[in-house]
mmCIF file of N, CA and C and ligand atoms in Angstrom:
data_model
loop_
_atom_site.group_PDB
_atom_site.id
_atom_site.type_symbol
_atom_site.label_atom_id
_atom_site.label_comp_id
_atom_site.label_asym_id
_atom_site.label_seq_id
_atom_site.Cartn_x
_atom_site.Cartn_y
_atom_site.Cartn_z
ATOM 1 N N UNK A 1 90.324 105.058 49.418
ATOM 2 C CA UNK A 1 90.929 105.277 50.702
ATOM 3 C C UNK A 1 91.014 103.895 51.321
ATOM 4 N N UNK A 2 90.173 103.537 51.484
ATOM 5 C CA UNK A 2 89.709 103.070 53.048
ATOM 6 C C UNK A 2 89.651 102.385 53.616
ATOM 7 N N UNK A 3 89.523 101.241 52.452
ATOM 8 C CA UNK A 3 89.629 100.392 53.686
ATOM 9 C C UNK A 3 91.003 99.720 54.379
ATOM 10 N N UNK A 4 91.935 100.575 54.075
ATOM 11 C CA UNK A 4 93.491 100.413 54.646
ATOM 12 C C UNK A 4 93.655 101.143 55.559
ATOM 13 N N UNK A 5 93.208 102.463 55.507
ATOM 14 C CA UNK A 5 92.816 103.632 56.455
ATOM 15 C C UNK A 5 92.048 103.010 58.070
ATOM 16 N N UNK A 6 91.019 102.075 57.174
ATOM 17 C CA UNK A 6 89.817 101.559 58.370
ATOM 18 C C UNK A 6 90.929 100.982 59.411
ATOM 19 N N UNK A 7 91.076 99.674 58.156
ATOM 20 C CA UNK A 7 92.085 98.611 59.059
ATOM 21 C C UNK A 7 93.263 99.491 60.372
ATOM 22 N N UNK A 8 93.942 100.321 59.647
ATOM 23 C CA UNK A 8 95.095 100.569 60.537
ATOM 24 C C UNK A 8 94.249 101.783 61.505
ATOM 25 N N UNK A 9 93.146 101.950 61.758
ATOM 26 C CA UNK A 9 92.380 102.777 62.421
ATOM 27 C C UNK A 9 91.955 101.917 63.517
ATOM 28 N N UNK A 10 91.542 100.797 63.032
ATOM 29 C CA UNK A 10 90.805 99.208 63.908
ATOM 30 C C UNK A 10 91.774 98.796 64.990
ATOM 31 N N UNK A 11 93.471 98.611 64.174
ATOM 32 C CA UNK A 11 94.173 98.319 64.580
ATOM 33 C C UNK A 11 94.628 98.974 65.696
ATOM 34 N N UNK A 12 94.619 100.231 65.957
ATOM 35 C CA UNK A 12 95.262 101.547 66.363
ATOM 36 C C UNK A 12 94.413 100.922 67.519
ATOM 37 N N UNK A 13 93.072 101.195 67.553
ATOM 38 C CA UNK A 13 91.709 100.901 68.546
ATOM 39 C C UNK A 13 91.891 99.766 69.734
ATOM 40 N N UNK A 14 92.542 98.354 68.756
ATOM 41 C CA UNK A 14 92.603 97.287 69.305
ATOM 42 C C UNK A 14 93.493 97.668 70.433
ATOM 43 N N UNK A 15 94.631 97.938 69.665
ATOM 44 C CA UNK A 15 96.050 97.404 70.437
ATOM 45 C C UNK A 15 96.126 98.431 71.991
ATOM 46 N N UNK A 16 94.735 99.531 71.826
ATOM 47 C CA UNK A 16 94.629 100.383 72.770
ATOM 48 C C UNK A 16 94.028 99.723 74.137
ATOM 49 N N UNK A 17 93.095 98.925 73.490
ATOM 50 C CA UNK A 17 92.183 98.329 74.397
ATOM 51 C C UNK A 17 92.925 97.226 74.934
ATOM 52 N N UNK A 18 93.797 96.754 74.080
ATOM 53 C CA UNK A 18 94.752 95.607 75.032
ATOM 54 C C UNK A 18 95.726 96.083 75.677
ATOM 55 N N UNK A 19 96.171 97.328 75.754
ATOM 56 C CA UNK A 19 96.741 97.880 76.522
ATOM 57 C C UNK A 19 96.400 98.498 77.958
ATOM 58 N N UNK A 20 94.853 99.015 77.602
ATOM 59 C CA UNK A 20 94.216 99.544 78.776
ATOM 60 C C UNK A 20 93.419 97.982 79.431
ATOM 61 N N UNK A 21 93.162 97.214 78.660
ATOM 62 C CA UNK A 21 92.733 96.230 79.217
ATOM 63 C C UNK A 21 93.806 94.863 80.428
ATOM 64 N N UNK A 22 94.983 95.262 79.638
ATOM 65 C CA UNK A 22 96.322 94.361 80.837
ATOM 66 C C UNK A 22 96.403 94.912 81.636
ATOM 67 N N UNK A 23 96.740 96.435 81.405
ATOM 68 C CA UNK A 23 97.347 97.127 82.425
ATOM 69 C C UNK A 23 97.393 96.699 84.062
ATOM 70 N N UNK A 24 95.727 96.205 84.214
ATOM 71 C CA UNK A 24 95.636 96.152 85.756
ATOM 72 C C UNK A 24 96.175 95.242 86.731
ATOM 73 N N UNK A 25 96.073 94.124 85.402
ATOM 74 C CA UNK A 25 96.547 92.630 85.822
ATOM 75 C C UNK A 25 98.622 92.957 85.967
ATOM 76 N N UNK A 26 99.010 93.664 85.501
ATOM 77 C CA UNK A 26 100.645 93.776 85.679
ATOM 78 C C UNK A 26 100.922 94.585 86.605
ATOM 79 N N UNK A 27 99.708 95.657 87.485
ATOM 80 C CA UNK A 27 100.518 96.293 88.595
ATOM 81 C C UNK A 27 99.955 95.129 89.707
ATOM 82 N N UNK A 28 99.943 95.331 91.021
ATOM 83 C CA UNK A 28 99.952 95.035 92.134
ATOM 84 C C UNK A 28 98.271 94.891 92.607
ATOM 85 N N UNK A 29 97.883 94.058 93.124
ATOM 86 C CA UNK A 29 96.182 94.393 93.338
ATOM 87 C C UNK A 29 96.702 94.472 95.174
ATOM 88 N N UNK A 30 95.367 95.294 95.734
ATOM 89 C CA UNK A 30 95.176 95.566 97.382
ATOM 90 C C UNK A 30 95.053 94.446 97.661
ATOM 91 N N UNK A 31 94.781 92.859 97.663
ATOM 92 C CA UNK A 31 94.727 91.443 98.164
ATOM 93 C C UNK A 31 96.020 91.109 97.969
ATOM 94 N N UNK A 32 96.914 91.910 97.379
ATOM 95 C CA UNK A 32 98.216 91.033 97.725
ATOM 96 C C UNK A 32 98.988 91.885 98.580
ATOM 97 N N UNK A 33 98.124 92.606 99.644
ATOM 98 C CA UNK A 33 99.067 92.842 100.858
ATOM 99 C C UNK A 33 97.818 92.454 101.686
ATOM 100 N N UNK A 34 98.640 91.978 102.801
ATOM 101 C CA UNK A 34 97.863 91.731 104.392
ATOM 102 C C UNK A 34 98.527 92.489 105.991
ATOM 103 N N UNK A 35 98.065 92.482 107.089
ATOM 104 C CA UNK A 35 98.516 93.055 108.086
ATOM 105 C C UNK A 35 98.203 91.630 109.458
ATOM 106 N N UNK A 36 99.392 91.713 109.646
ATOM 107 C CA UNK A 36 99.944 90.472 110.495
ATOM 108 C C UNK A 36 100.349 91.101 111.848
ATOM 109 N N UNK A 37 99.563 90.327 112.710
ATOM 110 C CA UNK A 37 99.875 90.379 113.848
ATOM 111 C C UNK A 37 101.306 90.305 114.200
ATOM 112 N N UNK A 38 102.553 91.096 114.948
ATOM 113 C CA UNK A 38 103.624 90.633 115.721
ATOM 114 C C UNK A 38 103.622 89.640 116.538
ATOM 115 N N UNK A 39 102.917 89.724 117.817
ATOM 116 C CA UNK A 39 102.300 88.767 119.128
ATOM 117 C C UNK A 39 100.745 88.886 119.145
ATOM 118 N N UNK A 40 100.244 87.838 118.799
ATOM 119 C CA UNK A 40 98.468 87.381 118.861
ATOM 120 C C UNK A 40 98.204 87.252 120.498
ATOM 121 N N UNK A 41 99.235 86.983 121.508
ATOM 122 C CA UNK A 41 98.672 86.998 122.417
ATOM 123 C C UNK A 41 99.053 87.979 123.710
ATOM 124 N N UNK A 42 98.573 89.237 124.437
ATOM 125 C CA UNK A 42 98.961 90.487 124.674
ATOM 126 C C UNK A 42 98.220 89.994 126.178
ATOM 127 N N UNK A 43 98.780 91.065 126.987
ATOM 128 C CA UNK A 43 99.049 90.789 128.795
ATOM 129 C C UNK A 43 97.370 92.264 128.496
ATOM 130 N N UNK A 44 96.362 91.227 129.433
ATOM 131 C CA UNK A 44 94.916 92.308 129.168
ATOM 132 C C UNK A 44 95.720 93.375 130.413
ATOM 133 N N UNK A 45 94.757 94.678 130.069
ATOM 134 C CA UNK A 45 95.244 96.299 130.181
ATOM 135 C C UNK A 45 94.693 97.110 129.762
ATOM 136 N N UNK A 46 95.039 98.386 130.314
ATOM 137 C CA UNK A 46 94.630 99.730 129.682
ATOM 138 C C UNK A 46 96.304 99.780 129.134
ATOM 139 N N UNK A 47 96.236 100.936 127.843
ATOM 140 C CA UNK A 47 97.468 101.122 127.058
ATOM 141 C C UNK A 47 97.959 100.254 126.404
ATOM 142 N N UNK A 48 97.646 99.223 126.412
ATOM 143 C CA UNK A 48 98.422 98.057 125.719
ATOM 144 C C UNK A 48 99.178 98.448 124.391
ATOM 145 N N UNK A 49 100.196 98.294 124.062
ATOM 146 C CA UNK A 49 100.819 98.468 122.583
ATOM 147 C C UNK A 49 100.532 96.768 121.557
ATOM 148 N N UNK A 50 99.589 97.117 120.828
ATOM 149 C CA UNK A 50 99.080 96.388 119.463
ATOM 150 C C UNK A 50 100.402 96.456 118.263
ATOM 151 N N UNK A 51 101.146 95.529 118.208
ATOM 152 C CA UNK A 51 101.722 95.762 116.597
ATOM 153 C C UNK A 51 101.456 95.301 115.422
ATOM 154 N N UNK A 52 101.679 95.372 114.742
ATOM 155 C CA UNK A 52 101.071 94.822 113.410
ATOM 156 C C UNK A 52 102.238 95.079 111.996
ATOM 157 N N UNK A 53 102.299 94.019 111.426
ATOM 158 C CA UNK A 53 103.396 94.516 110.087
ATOM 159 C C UNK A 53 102.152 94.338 108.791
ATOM 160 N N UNK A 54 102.853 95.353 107.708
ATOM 161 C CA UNK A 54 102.065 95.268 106.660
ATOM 162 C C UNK A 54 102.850 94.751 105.868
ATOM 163 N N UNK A 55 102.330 93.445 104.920
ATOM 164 C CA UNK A 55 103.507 92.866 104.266
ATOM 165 C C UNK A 55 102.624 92.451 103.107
ATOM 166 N N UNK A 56 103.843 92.373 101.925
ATOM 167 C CA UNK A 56 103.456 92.281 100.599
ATOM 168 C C UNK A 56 103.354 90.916 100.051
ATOM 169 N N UNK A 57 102.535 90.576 100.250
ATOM 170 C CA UNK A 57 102.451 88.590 100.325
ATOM 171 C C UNK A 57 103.503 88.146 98.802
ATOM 172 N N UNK A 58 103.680 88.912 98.243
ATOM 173 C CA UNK A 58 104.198 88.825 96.921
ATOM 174 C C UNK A 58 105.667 88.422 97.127
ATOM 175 N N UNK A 59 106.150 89.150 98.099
ATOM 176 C CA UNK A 59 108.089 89.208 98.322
ATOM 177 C C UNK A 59 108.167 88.798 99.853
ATOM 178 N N UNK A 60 106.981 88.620 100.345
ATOM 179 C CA UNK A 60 107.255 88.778 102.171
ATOM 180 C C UNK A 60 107.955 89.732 102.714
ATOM 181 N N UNK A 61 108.139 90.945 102.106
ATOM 182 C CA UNK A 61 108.379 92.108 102.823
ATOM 183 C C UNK A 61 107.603 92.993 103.509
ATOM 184 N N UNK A 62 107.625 93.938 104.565
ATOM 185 C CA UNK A 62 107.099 95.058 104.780
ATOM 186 C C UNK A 62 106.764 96.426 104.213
ATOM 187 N N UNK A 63 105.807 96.810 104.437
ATOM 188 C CA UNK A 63 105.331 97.788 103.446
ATOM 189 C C UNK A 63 105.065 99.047 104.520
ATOM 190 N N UNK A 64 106.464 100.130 103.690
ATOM 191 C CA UNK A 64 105.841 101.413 104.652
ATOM 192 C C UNK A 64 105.159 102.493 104.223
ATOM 193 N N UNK A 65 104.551 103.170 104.909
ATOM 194 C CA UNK A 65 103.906 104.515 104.374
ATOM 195 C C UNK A 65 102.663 104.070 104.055
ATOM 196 N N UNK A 66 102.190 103.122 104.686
ATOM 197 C CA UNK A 66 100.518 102.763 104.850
ATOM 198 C C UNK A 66 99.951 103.869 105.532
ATOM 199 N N UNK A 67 98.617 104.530 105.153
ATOM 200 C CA UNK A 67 97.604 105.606 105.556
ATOM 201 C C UNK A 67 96.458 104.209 106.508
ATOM 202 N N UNK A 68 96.730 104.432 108.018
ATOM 203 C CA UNK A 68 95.484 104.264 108.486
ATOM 204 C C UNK A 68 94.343 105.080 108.721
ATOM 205 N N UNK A 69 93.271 104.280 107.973
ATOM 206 C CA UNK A 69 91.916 105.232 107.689
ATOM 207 C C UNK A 69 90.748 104.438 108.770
ATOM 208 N N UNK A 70 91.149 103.224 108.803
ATOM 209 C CA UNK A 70 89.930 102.948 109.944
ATOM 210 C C UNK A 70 90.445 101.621 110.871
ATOM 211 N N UNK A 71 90.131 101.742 112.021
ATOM 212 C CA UNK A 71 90.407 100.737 113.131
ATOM 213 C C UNK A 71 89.422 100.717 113.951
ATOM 214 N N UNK A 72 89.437 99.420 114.613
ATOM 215 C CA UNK A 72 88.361 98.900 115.802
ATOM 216 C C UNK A 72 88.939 97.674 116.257
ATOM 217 N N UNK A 73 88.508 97.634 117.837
ATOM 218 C CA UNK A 73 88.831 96.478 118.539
ATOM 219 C C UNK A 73 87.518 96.214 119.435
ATOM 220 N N UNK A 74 87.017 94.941 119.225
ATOM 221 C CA UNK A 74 86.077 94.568 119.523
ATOM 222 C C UNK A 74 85.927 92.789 119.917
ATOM 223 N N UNK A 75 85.495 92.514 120.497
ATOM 224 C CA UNK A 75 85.151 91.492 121.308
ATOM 225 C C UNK A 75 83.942 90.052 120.671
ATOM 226 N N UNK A 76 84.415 90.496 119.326
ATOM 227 C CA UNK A 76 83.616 89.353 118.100
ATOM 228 C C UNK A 76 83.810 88.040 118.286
ATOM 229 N N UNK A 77 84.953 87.689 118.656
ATOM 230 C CA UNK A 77 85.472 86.609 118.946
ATOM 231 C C UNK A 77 84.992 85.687 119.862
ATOM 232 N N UNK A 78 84.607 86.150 120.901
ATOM 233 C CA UNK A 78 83.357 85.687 122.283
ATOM 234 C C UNK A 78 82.223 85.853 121.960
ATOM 235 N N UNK A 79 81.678 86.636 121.192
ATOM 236 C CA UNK A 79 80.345 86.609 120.845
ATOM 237 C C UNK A 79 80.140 88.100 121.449
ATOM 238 N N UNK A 80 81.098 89.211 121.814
ATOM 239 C CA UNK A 80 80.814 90.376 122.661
ATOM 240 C C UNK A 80 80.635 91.441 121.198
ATOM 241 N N UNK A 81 80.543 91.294 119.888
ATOM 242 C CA UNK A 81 80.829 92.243 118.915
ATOM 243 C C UNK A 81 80.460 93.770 119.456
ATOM 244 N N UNK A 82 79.779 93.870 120.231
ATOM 245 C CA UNK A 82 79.192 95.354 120.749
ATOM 246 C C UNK A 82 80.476 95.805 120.960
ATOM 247 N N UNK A 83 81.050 94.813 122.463
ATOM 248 C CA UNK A 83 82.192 95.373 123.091
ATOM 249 C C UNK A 83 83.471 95.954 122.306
ATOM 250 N N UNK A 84 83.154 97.159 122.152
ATOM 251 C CA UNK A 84 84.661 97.652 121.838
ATOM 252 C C UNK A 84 85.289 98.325 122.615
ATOM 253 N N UNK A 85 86.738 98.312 122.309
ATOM 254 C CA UNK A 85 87.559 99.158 122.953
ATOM 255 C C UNK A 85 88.237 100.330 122.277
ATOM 256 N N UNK A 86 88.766 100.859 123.308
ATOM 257 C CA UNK A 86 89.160 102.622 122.958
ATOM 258 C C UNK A 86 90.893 102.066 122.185
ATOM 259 N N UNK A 87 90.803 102.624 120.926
ATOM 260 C CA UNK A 87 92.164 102.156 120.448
ATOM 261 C C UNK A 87 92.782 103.642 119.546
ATOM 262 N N UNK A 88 94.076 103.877 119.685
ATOM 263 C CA UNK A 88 94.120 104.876 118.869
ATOM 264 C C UNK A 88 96.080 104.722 118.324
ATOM 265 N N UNK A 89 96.081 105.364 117.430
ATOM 266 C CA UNK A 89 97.698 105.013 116.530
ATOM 267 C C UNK A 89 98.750 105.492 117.329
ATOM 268 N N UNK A 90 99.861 104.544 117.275
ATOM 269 C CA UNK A 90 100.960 105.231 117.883
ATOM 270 C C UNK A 90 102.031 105.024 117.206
ATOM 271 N N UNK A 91 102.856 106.008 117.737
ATOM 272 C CA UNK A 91 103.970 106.348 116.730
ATOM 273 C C UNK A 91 104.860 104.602 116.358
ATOM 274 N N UNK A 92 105.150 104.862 115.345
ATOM 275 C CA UNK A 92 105.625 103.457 114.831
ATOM 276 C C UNK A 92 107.527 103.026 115.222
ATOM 277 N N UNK A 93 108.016 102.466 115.341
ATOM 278 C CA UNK A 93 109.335 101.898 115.571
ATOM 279 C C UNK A 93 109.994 101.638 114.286
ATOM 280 N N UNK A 94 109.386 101.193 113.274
ATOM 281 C CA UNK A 94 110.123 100.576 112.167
ATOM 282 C C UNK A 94 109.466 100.457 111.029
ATOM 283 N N UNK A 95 110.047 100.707 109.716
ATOM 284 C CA UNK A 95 108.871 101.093 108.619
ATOM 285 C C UNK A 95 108.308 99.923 108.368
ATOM 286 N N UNK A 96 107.200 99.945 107.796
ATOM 287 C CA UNK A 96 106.024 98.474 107.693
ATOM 288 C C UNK A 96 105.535 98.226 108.842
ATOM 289 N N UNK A 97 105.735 98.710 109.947
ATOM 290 C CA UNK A 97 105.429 98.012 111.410
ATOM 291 C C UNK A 97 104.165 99.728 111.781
ATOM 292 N N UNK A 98 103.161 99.168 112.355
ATOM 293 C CA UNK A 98 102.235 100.269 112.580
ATOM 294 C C UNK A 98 101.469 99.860 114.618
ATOM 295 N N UNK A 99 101.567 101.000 114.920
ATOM 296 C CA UNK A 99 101.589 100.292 116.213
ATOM 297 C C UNK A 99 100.230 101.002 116.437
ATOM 298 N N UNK A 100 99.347 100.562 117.530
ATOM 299 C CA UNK A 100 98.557 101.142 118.131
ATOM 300 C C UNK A 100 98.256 100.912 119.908
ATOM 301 N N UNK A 101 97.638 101.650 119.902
ATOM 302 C CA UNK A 101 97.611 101.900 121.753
ATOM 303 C C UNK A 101 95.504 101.649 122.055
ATOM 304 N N UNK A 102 95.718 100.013 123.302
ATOM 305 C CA UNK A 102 94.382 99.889 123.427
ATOM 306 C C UNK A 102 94.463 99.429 124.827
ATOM 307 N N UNK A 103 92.780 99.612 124.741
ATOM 308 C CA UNK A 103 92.386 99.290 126.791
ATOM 309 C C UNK A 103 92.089 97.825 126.241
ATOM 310 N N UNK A 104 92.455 97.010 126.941
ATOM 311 C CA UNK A 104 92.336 95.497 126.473
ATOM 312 C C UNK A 104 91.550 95.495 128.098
ATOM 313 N N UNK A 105 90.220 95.807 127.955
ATOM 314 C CA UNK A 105 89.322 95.879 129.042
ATOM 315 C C UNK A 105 89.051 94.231 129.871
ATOM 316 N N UNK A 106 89.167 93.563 129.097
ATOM 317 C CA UNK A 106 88.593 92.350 129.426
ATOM 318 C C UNK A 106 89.390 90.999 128.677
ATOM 319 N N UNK A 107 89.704 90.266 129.414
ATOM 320 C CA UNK A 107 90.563 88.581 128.828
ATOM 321 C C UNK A 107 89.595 87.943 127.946
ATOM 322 N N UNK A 108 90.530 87.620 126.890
ATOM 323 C CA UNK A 108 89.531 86.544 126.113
ATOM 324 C C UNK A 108 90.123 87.158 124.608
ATOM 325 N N UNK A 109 88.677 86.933 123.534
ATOM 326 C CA UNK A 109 89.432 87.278 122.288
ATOM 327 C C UNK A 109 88.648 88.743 121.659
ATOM 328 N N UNK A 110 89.783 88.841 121.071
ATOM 329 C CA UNK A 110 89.543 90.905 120.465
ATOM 330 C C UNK A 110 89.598 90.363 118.987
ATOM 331 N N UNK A 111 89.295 91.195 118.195
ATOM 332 C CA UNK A 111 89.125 91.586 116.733
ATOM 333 C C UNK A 111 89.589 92.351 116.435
ATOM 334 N N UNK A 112 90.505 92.970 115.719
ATOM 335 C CA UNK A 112 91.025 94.332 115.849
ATOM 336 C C UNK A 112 90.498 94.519 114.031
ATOM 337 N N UNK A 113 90.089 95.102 113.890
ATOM 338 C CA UNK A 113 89.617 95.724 112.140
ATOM 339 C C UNK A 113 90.416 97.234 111.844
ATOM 340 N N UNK A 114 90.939 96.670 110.908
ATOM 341 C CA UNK A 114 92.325 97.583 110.086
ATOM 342 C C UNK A 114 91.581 97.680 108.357
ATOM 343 N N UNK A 115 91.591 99.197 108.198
ATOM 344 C CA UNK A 115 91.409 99.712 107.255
ATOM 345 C C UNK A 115 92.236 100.303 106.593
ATOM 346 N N UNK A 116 93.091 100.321 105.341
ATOM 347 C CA UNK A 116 94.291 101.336 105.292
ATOM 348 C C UNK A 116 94.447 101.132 103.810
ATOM 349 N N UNK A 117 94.832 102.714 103.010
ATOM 350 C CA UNK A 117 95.659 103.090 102.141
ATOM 351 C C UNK A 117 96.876 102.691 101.997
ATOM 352 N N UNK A 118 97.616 102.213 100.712
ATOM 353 C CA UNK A 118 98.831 101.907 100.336
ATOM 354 C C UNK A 118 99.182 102.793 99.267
ATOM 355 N N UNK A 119 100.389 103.381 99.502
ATOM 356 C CA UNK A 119 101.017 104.055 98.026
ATOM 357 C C UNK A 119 101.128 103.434 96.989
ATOM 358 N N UNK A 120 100.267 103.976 96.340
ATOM 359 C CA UNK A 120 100.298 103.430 94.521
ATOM 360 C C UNK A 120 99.500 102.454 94.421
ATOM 361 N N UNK A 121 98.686 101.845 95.380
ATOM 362 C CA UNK A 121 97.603 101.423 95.149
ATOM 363 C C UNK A 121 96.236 102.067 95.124
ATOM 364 N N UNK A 122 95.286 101.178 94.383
ATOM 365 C CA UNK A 122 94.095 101.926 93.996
ATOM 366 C C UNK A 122 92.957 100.625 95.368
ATOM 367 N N UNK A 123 92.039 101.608 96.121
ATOM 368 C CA UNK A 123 91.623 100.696 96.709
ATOM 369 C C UNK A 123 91.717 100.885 98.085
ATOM 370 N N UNK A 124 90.657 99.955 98.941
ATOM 371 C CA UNK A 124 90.937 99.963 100.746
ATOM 372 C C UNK A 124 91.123 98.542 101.046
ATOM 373 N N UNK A 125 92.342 98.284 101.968
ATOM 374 C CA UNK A 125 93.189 96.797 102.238
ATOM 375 C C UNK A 125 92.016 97.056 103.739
ATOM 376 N N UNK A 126 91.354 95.941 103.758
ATOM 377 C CA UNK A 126 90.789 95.727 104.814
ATOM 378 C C UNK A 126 91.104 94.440 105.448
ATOM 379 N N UNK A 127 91.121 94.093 106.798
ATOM 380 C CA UNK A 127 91.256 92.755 107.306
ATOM 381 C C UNK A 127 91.478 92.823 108.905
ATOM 382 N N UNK A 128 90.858 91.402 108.946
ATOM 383 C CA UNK A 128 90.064 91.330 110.558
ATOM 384 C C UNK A 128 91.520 90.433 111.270
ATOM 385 N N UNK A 129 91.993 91.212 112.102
ATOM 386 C CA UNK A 129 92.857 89.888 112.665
ATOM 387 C C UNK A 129 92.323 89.753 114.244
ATOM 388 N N UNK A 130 92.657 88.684 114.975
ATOM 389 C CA UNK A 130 92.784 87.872 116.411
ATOM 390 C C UNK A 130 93.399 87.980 117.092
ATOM 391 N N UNK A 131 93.071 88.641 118.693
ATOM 392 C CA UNK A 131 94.265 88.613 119.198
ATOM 393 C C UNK A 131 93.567 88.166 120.517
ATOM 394 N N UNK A 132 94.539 87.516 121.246
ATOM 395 C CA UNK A 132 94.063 86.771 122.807
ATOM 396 C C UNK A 132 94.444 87.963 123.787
ATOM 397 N N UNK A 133 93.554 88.635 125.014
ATOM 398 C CA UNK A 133 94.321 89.352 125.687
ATOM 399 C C UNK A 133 94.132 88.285 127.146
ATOM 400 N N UNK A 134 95.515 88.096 127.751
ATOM 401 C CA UNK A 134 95.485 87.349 128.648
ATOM 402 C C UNK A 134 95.255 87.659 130.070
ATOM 403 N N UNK A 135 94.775 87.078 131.544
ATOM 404 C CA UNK A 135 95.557 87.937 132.602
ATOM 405 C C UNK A 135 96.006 87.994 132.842
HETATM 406 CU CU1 CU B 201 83.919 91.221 126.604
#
């Protein structure tokens, strides 16, 4: 038999494992999208509208049909990390663009922490952005 049998058995094995082994490296990884501030610097308030685009650092496009799973705005930036504010999603204007609604209680600098699902990715896109709220 066999050892022709073995070989093209070995072979079969290999070419599996280099298949399951590329695979990951040819789709898309969650670090090659980020979420970018529109305007970093916002008029302080209750209601304020927060925008944000999700973009695919790969093409510089926008990315729609992002699942937000977690947000916070907080006052890290001054040294206030306790201080957070009341922030919650609002309906969006334009695909890739994700808006939210916050009490920008106090002038100075916010943190806003964005947690979110992408279609067809495996993974949570997390990232801290800056924003100035002014008086
Ligand atoms: Cu504060």
């Amino acid at each position: 038999m066999t050892s022709f049998t073995t070989t093209r058995a070995l072979a079969a094995v290999l070419s599996l494992a280099t298949l399951v082994l590329s695979a990951p490296s040819a789709r898309a990884d969650i670090k090659d999208y980020e979420f970018r501030l529109t305007q970093s610097e916002l008029k302080q308030g209750n209601g304020v509208i927060v925008t944000v685009q999700l973009i695919d650092r790969r093409s510089g496009k926008p990315v729609p049909d992002a699942v937000i799973i977690a947000k916070r705005l907080d006052m890290e930036p001054d040294g206030m990390a306790m201080m957070a504010a009341p922030i919650e999603t609002s309906a969006s204007t334009e695909p890739g663009t994700y808006r939210f609604k916050a009490d920008l209680t106090m002038a100075g600098g916010w943190r806003l922490s964005l947690g979110a699902k992408i279609q067809g990715e495996t993974g949570t896109l997390e990232n801290k952005l800056t924003l100035k709220a002014v008086p």
